Amino acid sequence: MRTFACFTALIAIALAVEPARAIDSRAMSPETNGALAPEERARLLDQALTQDERLGLLHGIFAVPILGPPILKDAVGSAGFVPGVARLGIPPLQESDASLGVANPFNVRPGQGATPLPSGLALAASWDKDAAYQGGAMIGQEAWRSGFNVLLAGGVNLARDPRNGRNFEYLGEDPLLAGTLDGAAIRGIQDQHVVSTMKHFAMNDQETSRRGLSAKIGEAALRESDLLAFELALEGGHPGAVMCAYNRVNGVYACSNDLLLNKILKGDWGFPGWVMSDWGAVHGVDDVRAGLDQQSGEQFDKDVFFATPLSDAVKGGSVPAARISDMTQRILRSMFAVGLFDHPPVKTPLDAEADAKIALRVAEEGTVLLSNPAGLLPLHHDIKRIVVIGGHADSGVLSGGGSSQVIPIGGVAVSIPMGGEGPMAPFRTMIFDPSSPVRTIKARARGAEVRFIDGAYPSAAAALAKGADAVVVFATQWMVEGEDVPDLSLPNGQDALIEAVAAANPKTIVVLETGGPVLMPWLSRVGAVVEAWYPGAKGGEAIADILFGDINPSGRLPITFPAATAQLPRPEIPGFGGADEAKLDVDYDIEGADVGYRWFAQKALKPLFPFGFGLSFTHFEYANLKIEGGDALSVSFDVRNTGARAGADVPQLYLTDAAGKDRFRLIGWDRVTIQPGETVHVMLNADLRLLGDFDEKAHCWRIDAGRYQVVLGESATDPKLRGATQITAAMLKP
Ligand code: BGC
């Protein structure tokens, strides 16, 4: 049996504080001169800092003048700013949101736009690591060219509840899929010399009462689900910073959580970077002892805890001086590692055209064809009359709200204030990116009559739809940070609109622009359904490409579409409608590590559409599954395109039985583009942690010896081939 030492690693805080002195020049010599390791450069630089200079690096402001002064003159203007130390050439941290592009909150940089990527769920639906990397590189480059050196990206909270208002920023319900893609996106960002965060650590899985709720979950379940997504993203992306979350986990605030920050993140996982707080998530100086290294957006907290109170705590002896150096060095280390000293941002015009192509690729790969029973899609280019209904499709495509909101280059297409109170109310604005589906449909349906109607009155829309060769209804569901949706219905009577239109014309195609899953009471009466999510800068193009078959759809759901909220682990959202700070427990032990499709499998529930599902205009067949065991599990198989069109397929490998224990987990996938009649050979290796369970007592991943069974399928509910092999026992350190 393979064994590893499974003790919790101790954090090395062995550095004595030294008085400020001149800088050791080796610290600042650029990496091209064969410089020292980032850790060593950080250590040398830290030695040259005064204690006040160190403390100055440990807290920063929300760099938008809505909460009153001060907004420091050197701030580029966005979510965060931490002054540098000019005397020593330490640049300030210029921080901007988020995972979908460079934000411009409250128009703090007047008129400055950026390229909006499609939502995180759209990216996850591509199952494409390279697209994730390219998307990250694109937004990282835009951040750099806009003067930022930190992007508050890398959101990877698992979609435990399809009503969570921030699911659209994240990467779905599976830790392997979400963690792998997040790691690739972070790597893309950091390759542009911009530090990326990974957030929100951890269990920020609903927005209702996000500042007060306590996520109740056992350690093993936590390690096997949400934490595994973070762990994989950390391994794949090496983010310079981790942002701790607002909520509590098992009673302890995430930013005050010794277990999460010191023991797991910095200890078990050896995270060498810094932990920054979410904006307004610091609860006192004690958070320093729990592993928090930097207070962000300090205007949102009750005090600037990491300034005078922290200095007093050091003087009083409750925080060791060496811990201050540890905090500083963690920040400086990541700044060196990612190249913030050697490759500082240079304000440069954005390459809007090239960047939009990346957004287009993600949208095309992430659009999911959900239903097409009679082959209504793809539409013929010589179609005569098309009616387009609703969703502001004459102007643009929907985006999600909150800190991740990107204002597109050239301005928004439609902007609808949704109401709200207080200084953050402008976040509640529904924004459409200017990529009009009506325009792109017209461009592809050469010479056809294309009519648009807003869909406000179902009867008028139905009357116009009658007799058309195709009717495309755009249905929208807006989601925004800070709020969950109460249920999974399309809002504003859109179900009735679709019913009326489908009754008038069965050639109705529904295009969904939603933050996540919705119910479809009209499903059997429409001709096709396309899930376009929030499709970003070129959303209209991507949708038209799919409708007309210029692109063969290849997106696969990264999240289960339930048939009813009654199927969910928590049919009601705990505390829904309550205050942001309301104290409540959310019992995640109900599903534990069996999030999403695993819950559905465990309870034998039939979803509306399963995880991993998505149709194509061609067909694929799997054959020759070979499986090898022993110290590792690997499989190989063939995928053949049996249809008449080229297309991309996403074969998925699930574990179904682990040494006699019922298990259901995604353990591998690939995304392969195949020509008609062609066969490609695929090989997959499973991460051993996915075969095992986390053993809390032994503080290890435990893989039992025995027979392991897998299925290869086109979704979580569509097994095509089965295999089994013997695996030897192993204990893996966490
Ligand atoms: C969000 C973070 C974001 C921060 C700065 C917070 O409200 O939770 O995701 O990075 O604000 O805008």
XYZ file of C-alpha atoms and ligand atoms in Angstrom:
746
model
C 0.000 0.000 0.000
C 1.274 3.465 -0.854
C 1.410 5.712 2.160
C 2.150 9.354 2.597
C 2.580 11.465 5.667
C -0.867 12.809 6.326
C -0.336 15.320 9.111
C -1.442 18.871 8.827
C 1.502 20.925 7.663
C 2.494 23.749 9.966
C 2.789 27.241 8.617
C 6.319 28.451 8.674
C 6.407 31.805 10.384
C 9.995 31.847 11.399
C 11.060 35.233 10.257
C 12.197 37.778 12.722
C 11.304 41.410 12.107
C 14.332 43.481 11.355
C 14.673 47.233 11.382
C 14.261 48.994 8.054
C 17.396 49.186 6.024
C 18.527 49.751 2.503
C 17.257 47.283 -0.004
C 19.325 44.328 -1.109
C 19.645 45.010 -4.828
C 19.247 41.333 -5.682
C 15.566 41.598 -4.748
C 14.838 44.092 -7.464
C 16.934 42.641 -10.223
C 14.500 41.569 -12.936
C 13.848 37.905 -13.561
C 15.641 38.099 -16.909
C 18.872 38.656 -15.002
C 18.512 35.232 -13.472
C 16.936 36.652 -10.374
C 16.258 34.912 -7.128
C 13.108 32.941 -6.439
C 10.033 35.086 -5.707
C 10.089 33.957 -2.063
C 13.676 35.128 -1.662
C 13.048 38.445 -3.389
C 10.061 38.978 -1.115
C 12.114 38.148 1.955
C 14.862 40.585 1.029
C 12.385 43.323 0.188
C 10.482 42.800 3.399
C 13.694 43.351 5.345
C 13.956 46.833 3.873
C 10.455 47.859 4.925
C 9.573 49.839 8.009
C 6.739 48.457 10.086
C 4.471 51.285 8.905
C 5.283 50.484 5.307
C 4.430 46.845 5.929
C 1.111 47.750 7.506
C 0.363 50.017 4.544
C 0.472 46.994 2.244
C -2.018 45.097 4.353
C -5.167 47.106 3.755
C -6.790 48.879 0.839
C -9.787 50.882 -0.247
C -12.753 50.450 -2.541
C -11.450 52.803 -5.229
C -14.781 54.266 -6.259
C -15.921 57.570 -4.713
C -19.393 56.496 -3.646
C -18.698 55.762 -0.014
C -17.069 59.135 0.531
C -13.370 60.045 0.545
C -10.619 59.169 0.337
C -10.006 57.967 -3.179
C -6.289 58.158 -3.554
C -4.970 60.051 -6.516
C -2.841 57.173 -7.782
C -5.778 54.783 -7.984
C -6.793 53.796 -11.518
C -10.305 53.416 -10.153
C -12.200 50.172 -9.700
C -12.882 47.719 -6.888
C -9.611 48.065 -5.006
C -6.447 50.015 -4.423
C -3.565 49.307 -2.051
C -0.807 51.949 -2.093
C 2.721 50.770 -2.856
C 5.984 51.943 -1.370
C 7.511 54.326 -3.873
C 10.786 54.587 -1.932
C 11.468 50.923 -2.653
C 9.808 50.643 -6.044
C 6.874 48.581 -4.776
C 3.965 49.295 -7.101
C 0.464 49.823 -5.748
C -2.075 47.057 -6.194
C -4.629 48.247 -8.713
C -7.493 45.788 -8.405
C -10.453 45.289 -10.692
C -13.295 42.787 -10.864
C -13.781 40.046 -12.122
C -14.058 36.662 -13.900
C -15.988 37.907 -16.960
C -13.880 40.908 -17.866
C -12.653 44.251 -16.588
C -15.376 46.049 -14.656
C -15.932 49.778 -14.473
C -18.177 50.144 -11.426
C -20.220 53.319 -11.243
C -18.473 54.493 -14.411
C -15.500 55.489 -12.244
C -13.330 55.572 -15.360
C -15.743 57.580 -17.501
C -16.778 55.791 -20.651
C -14.153 53.080 -20.388
C -15.469 49.757 -21.613
C -14.032 46.277 -21.878
C -14.859 43.019 -23.642
C -17.493 40.996 -21.770
C -16.884 37.274 -21.820
C -19.951 35.048 -21.772
C -20.999 34.025 -18.279
C -19.010 31.486 -16.309
C -21.700 28.879 -16.894
C -21.340 29.426 -20.645
C -17.614 28.840 -20.359
C -18.191 25.764 -18.214
C -20.665 24.500 -20.824
C -17.813 24.482 -23.340
C -15.918 21.956 -21.188
C -12.924 23.469 -22.977
C -9.744 24.055 -20.992
C -8.139 25.943 -23.841
C -11.134 28.279 -24.181
C -10.912 28.905 -20.430
C -7.222 29.737 -20.756
C -7.787 32.002 -23.771
C -10.669 33.754 -22.037
C -8.498 34.322 -18.972
C -5.621 35.588 -21.109
C -7.960 37.975 -22.919
C -9.411 39.578 -19.792
C -6.002 39.543 -18.085
C -4.513 41.415 -21.028
C -7.381 43.918 -21.004
C -6.846 44.434 -17.268
C -3.124 45.025 -17.828
C -3.744 47.458 -20.665
C -6.237 49.307 -18.440
C -3.636 49.799 -15.721
C -4.625 46.968 -13.368
C -2.289 44.395 -11.893
C -4.836 42.371 -9.903
C -8.004 40.831 -11.326
C -10.584 39.720 -8.775
C -11.435 36.696 -10.893
C -11.383 32.941 -10.398
C -14.883 32.533 -8.925
C -15.373 28.806 -8.385
C -18.113 28.331 -5.794
C -20.085 25.218 -6.635
C -23.645 25.564 -7.862
C -25.351 23.817 -4.959
C -28.556 25.698 -5.676
C -29.659 26.653 -9.191
C -31.319 29.765 -7.753
C -28.035 31.208 -6.445
C -27.774 34.733 -7.854
C -24.066 34.372 -8.643
C -24.025 30.972 -10.351
C -23.591 32.783 -13.643
C -20.158 33.970 -12.484
C -19.072 30.461 -11.511
C -18.410 27.206 -13.327
C -21.198 24.851 -12.406
C -21.832 22.043 -9.978
C -18.959 19.626 -10.437
C -15.605 20.099 -8.659
C -13.514 18.477 -11.410
C -15.051 20.500 -14.224
C -15.193 23.771 -12.284
C -11.746 23.446 -10.682
C -10.020 22.434 -13.914
C -11.504 25.282 -15.955
C -10.937 27.804 -13.175
C -7.276 26.809 -12.968
C -6.909 27.290 -16.733
C -8.609 30.711 -16.618
C -6.402 31.844 -13.728
C -3.292 30.692 -15.586
C -4.427 32.696 -18.611
C -4.850 35.831 -16.515
C -1.572 35.500 -14.672
C 0.381 34.859 -17.880
C -0.414 38.535 -18.593
C 1.408 39.607 -15.410
C -1.825 40.254 -13.584
C -2.428 38.498 -10.261
C -5.686 36.578 -10.226
C -7.645 35.732 -7.149
C -9.538 32.525 -6.614
C -12.796 33.213 -4.783
C -14.994 33.126 -2.673
C -13.284 30.808 -0.222
C -15.483 28.986 0.737
C -19.114 27.875 0.667
C -20.499 31.226 -0.532
C -23.123 29.103 -2.245
C -26.203 31.273 -1.878
C -26.587 35.028 -1.890
C -29.494 35.180 0.547
C -27.988 36.339 3.881
C -24.522 35.892 2.471
C -22.979 38.005 5.223
C -24.671 36.128 8.024
C -25.334 32.558 7.042
C -23.356 29.653 8.332
C -22.785 26.797 5.925
C -23.167 23.622 7.949
C -21.172 20.809 6.387
C -18.944 17.983 7.598
C -15.265 18.180 6.770
C -15.141 15.127 4.502
C -18.080 16.342 2.433
C -16.532 19.810 2.257
C -13.170 18.448 1.113
C -14.792 16.261 -1.546
C -16.917 19.015 -3.063
C -16.450 22.776 -2.804
C -12.921 22.577 -1.447
C -11.918 20.099 -4.130
C -12.902 22.648 -6.785
C -10.661 25.223 -5.089
C -7.854 22.711 -4.630
C -7.868 21.763 -8.310
C -8.015 25.421 -9.374
C -5.080 26.171 -7.098
C -3.044 23.332 -8.582
C -3.915 24.272 -12.147
C -3.718 28.046 -11.881
C -1.460 28.953 -8.951
C -3.423 32.118 -8.170
C -1.393 34.777 -6.406
C -4.256 35.568 -4.049
C -7.311 33.906 -2.554
C -10.363 35.923 -1.561
C -12.144 34.660 1.526
C -15.927 34.793 1.546
C -18.584 36.746 3.446
C -20.397 33.793 4.959
C -19.572 31.597 7.914
C -18.596 27.940 7.602
C -19.652 25.748 10.504
C -20.202 28.843 12.613
C -16.938 30.660 11.851
C -16.665 33.516 9.349
C -14.704 32.434 6.290
C -12.234 35.324 6.736
C -11.784 34.423 10.427
C -11.514 30.726 9.773
C -8.328 29.111 11.013
C -9.327 25.712 9.625
C -9.985 27.028 6.123
C -7.188 29.572 5.846
C -4.306 28.347 8.008
C -4.827 24.629 8.196
C -6.264 23.726 4.810
C -5.288 26.472 2.345
C -1.862 27.412 3.639
C -1.132 24.200 5.497
C -2.425 21.184 3.619
C -2.322 22.817 0.202
C 0.841 24.851 0.767
C -0.636 28.039 -0.704
C 2.264 30.516 -0.811
C 0.272 33.625 -1.807
C -1.913 35.978 0.184
C -5.471 35.809 1.442
C -7.423 39.003 0.832
C -10.821 39.610 2.349
C -13.973 40.105 0.394
C -15.157 43.715 0.548
C -16.612 44.157 4.020
C -15.815 40.649 5.238
C -13.296 41.459 7.998
C -14.468 41.043 11.562
C -11.493 42.177 13.608
C -7.754 42.021 14.136
C -8.072 38.409 15.206
C -8.645 37.490 11.563
C -4.874 37.916 11.170
C -4.332 34.924 13.414
C -6.846 32.911 11.438
C -4.769 33.442 8.287
C -6.193 36.585 6.681
C -3.379 38.654 5.161
C -5.048 41.732 3.747
C -8.174 43.800 4.380
C -9.851 44.865 1.130
C -12.438 47.585 0.538
C -11.913 48.853 4.058
C -14.739 51.421 3.841
C -17.150 48.488 3.998
C -15.847 47.215 7.352
C -16.565 48.589 10.815
C -12.952 49.680 11.192
C -9.696 49.711 9.271
C -8.671 46.779 11.422
C -5.411 46.153 9.576
C -4.073 49.696 10.238
C -3.874 51.109 13.791
C -5.708 48.231 15.533
C -3.284 45.740 13.987
C -0.289 47.898 14.848
C -1.582 48.095 18.433
C -2.058 44.344 18.521
C 1.564 43.826 17.500
C 2.740 46.298 20.145
C 0.550 44.565 22.725
C 1.923 41.176 21.746
C -1.328 39.532 20.690
C -0.100 39.345 17.077
C 3.552 38.361 16.638
C 5.620 40.813 14.605
C 6.820 37.908 12.491
C 3.260 37.382 11.310
C 3.266 40.903 9.836
C 6.335 40.009 7.804
C 4.691 36.766 6.788
C 1.662 38.704 5.502
C 3.823 41.227 3.658
C 6.021 38.579 2.141
C 3.037 36.604 0.904
C 1.843 39.678 -0.995
C 5.288 40.553 -2.334
C 5.986 36.936 -3.272
C 2.930 36.753 -5.517
C 3.728 40.158 -6.980
C 7.197 38.882 -7.907
C 5.936 35.475 -9.045
C 3.384 36.944 -11.461
C 5.684 39.693 -12.703
C 4.142 42.837 -11.204
C 7.571 44.352 -10.582
C 9.190 43.289 -13.805
C 6.244 43.835 -16.169
C 4.130 46.660 -14.754
C 0.889 47.495 -16.586
C 1.178 49.978 -19.416
C -2.016 51.773 -20.349
C -2.588 50.787 -23.968
C -5.682 50.726 -26.200
C -7.536 47.424 -26.103
C -7.511 45.146 -29.134
C -11.298 45.058 -29.238
C -11.590 43.045 -32.413
C -9.232 40.258 -31.403
C -10.719 40.134 -27.914
C -14.270 39.875 -29.229
C -13.196 36.785 -31.179
C -12.300 35.075 -27.908
C -15.676 36.007 -26.444
C -17.325 34.670 -29.610
C -15.465 31.369 -29.378
C -16.557 30.845 -25.781
C -20.159 31.703 -26.648
C -20.217 29.362 -29.637
C -18.690 26.480 -27.719
C -20.811 27.090 -24.631
C -24.242 27.389 -26.249
C -26.250 24.255 -25.493
C -28.877 22.844 -27.850
C -31.379 21.370 -25.416
C -34.204 20.249 -27.649
C -34.666 19.789 -31.383
C -37.068 16.841 -31.674
C -38.050 17.254 -35.309
C -34.855 18.831 -36.558
C -36.273 22.362 -36.829
C -32.691 23.523 -36.377
C -30.542 24.370 -38.177
C -32.599 26.883 -40.110
C -32.108 27.143 -43.857
C -30.397 30.290 -45.075
C -33.103 30.695 -47.739
C -35.943 30.809 -45.217
C -38.576 33.418 -46.154
C -40.193 34.819 -43.029
C -38.808 34.896 -39.486
C -40.438 36.462 -36.450
C -38.222 37.331 -33.502
C -39.884 37.981 -30.179
C -38.839 39.479 -26.863
C -35.674 39.665 -24.807
C -34.608 43.014 -26.321
C -33.236 40.882 -29.149
C -33.454 43.879 -31.467
C -30.744 45.557 -29.380
C -28.499 43.048 -27.678
C -27.995 40.177 -25.269
C -28.440 40.079 -21.500
C -25.611 40.092 -18.951
C -25.542 39.392 -15.212
C -25.424 42.095 -12.556
C -23.187 42.970 -9.628
C -19.459 43.397 -9.222
C -18.723 41.142 -12.219
C -20.701 43.387 -14.573
C -18.651 44.458 -17.575
C -19.564 47.613 -19.484
C -18.965 46.779 -23.138
C -16.687 48.823 -25.363
C -18.758 51.526 -27.036
C -21.428 51.401 -24.349
C -24.397 49.255 -23.432
C -27.278 48.442 -25.771
C -30.026 48.664 -23.180
C -29.802 49.617 -19.552
C -32.780 49.152 -17.252
C -32.531 50.338 -13.643
C -34.208 47.660 -11.529
C -34.669 49.800 -8.436
C -33.021 49.565 -5.053
C -31.769 51.698 -2.224
C -28.445 52.895 -0.934
C -25.147 53.666 -2.634
C -24.888 50.222 -4.247
C -28.311 50.497 -5.916
C -26.818 51.177 -9.396
C -25.568 47.576 -9.330
C -29.220 46.661 -9.787
C -29.223 47.642 -13.433
C -30.060 45.163 -16.143
C -27.559 45.582 -18.942
C -27.671 44.245 -22.500
C -24.463 43.935 -24.510
C -24.736 45.426 -28.007
C -24.706 42.286 -30.114
C -28.202 42.240 -31.547
C -29.609 38.807 -32.481
C -32.119 40.422 -34.833
C -29.257 41.984 -36.745
C -27.258 38.757 -36.912
C -30.315 36.698 -37.889
C -31.043 39.169 -40.693
C -27.460 38.872 -41.893
C -27.731 35.094 -42.171
C -31.283 34.792 -43.526
C -30.409 36.406 -46.823
C -33.362 38.288 -48.177
C -35.871 36.945 -45.660
C -38.393 39.156 -43.992
C -37.369 39.383 -40.330
C -39.853 41.045 -37.997
C -39.324 41.868 -34.326
C -41.912 42.360 -31.627
C -41.113 43.006 -27.986
C -43.395 40.304 -26.579
C -45.070 42.518 -24.023
C -48.471 41.260 -25.188
C -48.630 37.508 -25.896
C -51.645 37.919 -28.179
C -49.869 40.419 -30.426
C -46.749 38.247 -30.564
C -48.825 35.159 -31.387
C -50.655 37.000 -34.162
C -47.375 38.062 -35.757
C -45.905 34.561 -35.352
C -48.715 32.872 -37.267
C -47.568 31.434 -40.555
C -43.887 32.384 -40.163
C -41.291 29.861 -41.358
C -39.606 30.174 -37.985
C -40.293 32.034 -34.762
C -37.488 32.745 -32.320
C -38.539 33.747 -28.810
C -35.792 35.226 -26.660
C -36.505 34.523 -22.989
C -34.436 36.195 -20.305
C -33.780 35.655 -16.623
C -31.651 38.369 -15.031
C -29.539 37.446 -12.040
C -27.511 39.737 -9.850
C -24.997 39.485 -7.056
C -26.527 39.832 -3.621
C -29.837 38.168 -4.486
C -31.101 34.723 -5.303
C -34.087 34.129 -7.523
C -37.078 32.764 -5.604
C -37.807 29.971 -8.046
C -36.882 28.671 -11.467
C -39.672 30.193 -13.538
C -38.938 32.636 -16.272
C -39.998 36.024 -14.881
C -42.472 38.565 -16.245
C -44.980 36.177 -17.802
C -42.556 34.839 -20.398
C -43.899 31.287 -19.994
C -47.332 32.532 -21.061
C -45.753 34.372 -23.979
C -44.001 31.209 -25.166
C -47.196 29.137 -24.757
C -49.198 31.635 -26.808
C -46.589 31.844 -29.551
C -46.069 28.067 -29.712
C -49.841 27.567 -29.948
C -49.907 29.960 -32.895
C -46.873 28.428 -34.606
C -45.188 25.126 -33.674
C -42.023 26.213 -35.474
C -41.114 28.120 -32.345
C -37.525 28.133 -31.157
C -36.857 29.354 -27.632
C -33.474 30.936 -27.016
C -32.760 31.234 -23.297
C -30.535 33.972 -21.950
C -30.554 32.906 -18.332
C -28.268 32.987 -15.307
C -28.836 29.263 -14.851
C -31.478 26.539 -15.091
C -35.125 27.432 -15.613
C -38.293 25.356 -15.806
C -39.882 24.865 -19.227
C -43.570 24.079 -18.868
C -43.937 24.610 -22.642
C -41.104 22.260 -23.629
C -43.191 19.661 -25.483
C -44.936 22.348 -27.528
C -41.923 24.154 -28.969
C -39.748 23.125 -31.877
C -36.338 23.747 -30.328
C -34.652 25.143 -27.224
C -31.216 26.737 -27.140
C -29.511 27.716 -23.860
C -27.327 30.729 -24.658
C -26.694 31.813 -21.009
C -25.358 35.384 -20.897
C -23.418 35.150 -24.158
C -21.180 38.232 -23.937
C -19.666 40.632 -26.457
C -20.615 38.584 -29.529
C -23.655 36.811 -28.165
C -25.908 37.739 -31.069
C -23.359 36.318 -33.505
C -23.000 33.063 -31.590
C -26.756 32.558 -31.348
C -27.278 33.146 -35.069
C -24.351 30.841 -35.910
C -26.042 28.044 -33.980
C -29.554 28.745 -35.294
C -28.355 28.601 -38.894
C -25.907 25.751 -38.362
C -22.792 27.759 -39.245
C -21.578 26.328 -35.964
C -22.532 22.833 -34.869
C -23.620 23.124 -31.212
C -21.240 21.423 -28.800
C -22.079 22.896 -25.372
C -22.919 20.453 -22.557
C -24.703 21.451 -19.364
C -22.365 22.121 -16.425
C -25.379 22.191 -14.112
C -28.479 20.026 -13.754
C -31.762 21.519 -14.936
C -34.284 20.278 -12.349
C -37.845 19.379 -13.273
C -39.120 21.146 -10.141
C -37.684 22.959 -7.124
C -39.164 20.139 -5.015
C -36.315 17.963 -6.329
C -33.645 20.176 -4.774
C -31.966 19.357 -1.449
C -33.588 22.539 -0.100
C -36.875 23.112 -1.947
C -37.056 26.577 -0.331
C -34.030 28.861 -0.212
C -33.126 29.097 3.482
C -33.911 32.563 4.830
C -35.160 33.839 1.464
C -36.094 37.498 1.649
C -34.180 38.033 4.903
C -31.481 40.610 5.579
C -27.985 40.261 4.184
C -26.578 39.882 7.718
C -29.322 37.581 9.041
C -27.845 34.770 11.077
C -28.996 31.383 9.891
C -27.657 27.907 9.336
C -27.863 26.406 5.887
C -27.701 22.642 6.172
C -25.459 21.427 3.375
C -25.080 18.058 5.036
C -28.374 17.200 3.354
C -26.546 16.552 0.103
C -22.985 16.705 1.496
C -20.571 16.101 -1.357
C -23.383 14.881 -3.594
C -23.981 18.200 -5.291
C -26.146 18.540 -8.402
C -26.270 15.435 -10.589
C -24.915 13.324 -7.732
C -27.900 14.296 -5.583
C -30.238 13.487 -8.460
C -28.550 10.094 -8.896
C -28.621 9.324 -5.182
C -32.337 10.105 -4.943
C -33.181 8.580 -8.345
C -34.735 11.852 -9.487
C -35.332 12.575 -13.141
C -34.195 16.076 -14.049
C -35.561 18.162 -16.879
C -32.095 18.041 -18.476
C -29.169 16.233 -16.895
C -25.665 17.466 -16.192
C -23.448 16.899 -19.226
C -26.339 16.992 -21.687
C -26.313 18.806 -25.014
C -27.362 17.974 -28.571
C -25.439 18.287 -31.803
C -26.396 18.384 -35.481
C -24.386 15.194 -35.867
C -24.120 11.926 -33.885
C -21.277 10.262 -32.080
C -20.680 6.650 -31.167
C -18.313 5.260 -28.550
C -16.442 1.961 -28.850
C -13.474 -0.063 -27.609
C -13.436 1.095 -23.999
C -10.269 -0.187 -22.360
C -9.569 0.383 -18.722
C -6.380 0.010 -16.742
C -6.091 -0.088 -12.970
C -3.431 -0.697 -10.360
C -1.910 2.484 -8.949
C -3.992 4.681 -11.234
C -7.149 4.500 -13.291
C -6.950 5.252 -16.967
C -9.215 4.535 -19.890
C -9.032 4.739 -23.629
C -11.812 4.545 -26.187
C -12.824 5.581 -29.681
C -15.323 8.269 -30.637
C -16.746 8.168 -34.137
C -18.736 10.893 -35.856
C -21.489 8.893 -37.562
C -23.350 11.885 -38.986
C -22.856 14.071 -42.014
C -21.372 17.161 -40.346
C -18.194 17.952 -38.479
C -18.785 18.554 -34.794
C -17.281 18.543 -31.323
C -18.217 15.944 -28.726
C -17.623 15.809 -24.990
C -17.386 12.163 -23.886
C -17.685 11.949 -20.105
C -16.341 9.302 -17.760
C -18.186 8.672 -14.500
C -17.233 6.476 -11.562
C -20.211 4.371 -10.485
C -18.751 1.984 -7.914
C -15.625 2.271 -5.775
C -14.544 -0.996 -4.144
C -18.132 -1.993 -3.480
C -19.365 1.481 -2.499
C -21.994 3.182 -4.615
C -20.443 6.326 -6.065
C -21.360 8.632 -8.885
C -18.749 11.146 -9.926
C -17.368 12.717 -13.057
C -13.759 11.524 -13.177
C -12.714 12.652 -16.635
C -13.761 14.078 -19.979
C -12.374 15.274 -23.247
C -13.597 17.630 -25.930
C -12.856 16.380 -29.412
C -13.645 17.848 -32.826
C -14.362 15.117 -35.360
C -14.994 15.142 -39.098
C -17.905 13.102 -40.523
C -17.002 9.432 -40.655
C -13.805 10.019 -38.693
C -12.840 8.214 -35.481
C -10.615 9.681 -32.794
C -8.921 7.814 -30.000
C -9.259 9.335 -26.526
C -7.274 8.600 -23.379
C -8.259 9.788 -19.897
C -6.547 9.508 -16.533
C -8.558 9.889 -13.353
C -7.310 11.946 -10.421
C -6.987 9.442 -7.576
C -8.738 11.782 -5.151
C -11.892 11.370 -7.183
C -11.792 7.628 -6.658
C -11.406 7.908 -2.905
C -13.028 9.475 0.112
C -11.603 12.004 2.491
C -10.825 10.242 5.762
C -11.120 12.892 8.470
C -9.485 10.795 11.196
C -6.449 9.853 9.138
C -6.395 13.332 7.578
C -5.905 11.721 4.185
C -7.600 10.774 0.981
C -8.262 7.062 1.296
C -8.500 4.870 -1.772
C -9.639 1.377 -0.865
C -8.400 -1.655 -2.718
C -10.999 -3.302 -4.906
C -12.953 -3.233 -8.082
C -13.812 0.163 -9.559
C -16.571 0.518 -12.118
C -16.993 3.325 -14.609
C -19.365 4.345 -17.364
C -18.636 6.382 -20.442
C -21.565 8.517 -21.470
C -22.926 11.520 -23.299
C -24.327 12.940 -20.071
C -24.752 11.965 -16.441
C -27.830 9.918 -17.329
C -26.839 8.435 -20.666
C -24.309 5.625 -20.164
C -22.948 4.139 -23.368
C -20.069 1.862 -22.345
C -19.071 0.247 -19.057
C -15.776 -0.905 -17.657
C -14.212 -2.124 -14.429
C -10.737 -2.594 -13.035
C -8.870 -3.404 -9.821
C -7.280 -0.502 -7.972
C -4.694 -0.921 -5.221
C -5.122 0.827 -1.892
C -3.571 4.233 -1.303
C -3.503 7.025 1.231
C -2.852 10.474 -0.224
C -1.969 13.531 1.735
C -4.572 16.281 1.578
C -17.836 40.585 -4.200
C -16.500 40.203 -4.773
C -15.857 41.390 -5.456
C -15.763 42.537 -4.457
C -15.129 43.780 -5.042
C -17.756 41.843 -3.356
O -19.029 42.293 -3.030
O -18.347 39.530 -3.421
O -16.642 39.143 -5.669
O -14.610 41.045 -5.962
O -17.070 42.868 -4.013
O -15.972 44.401 -5.919
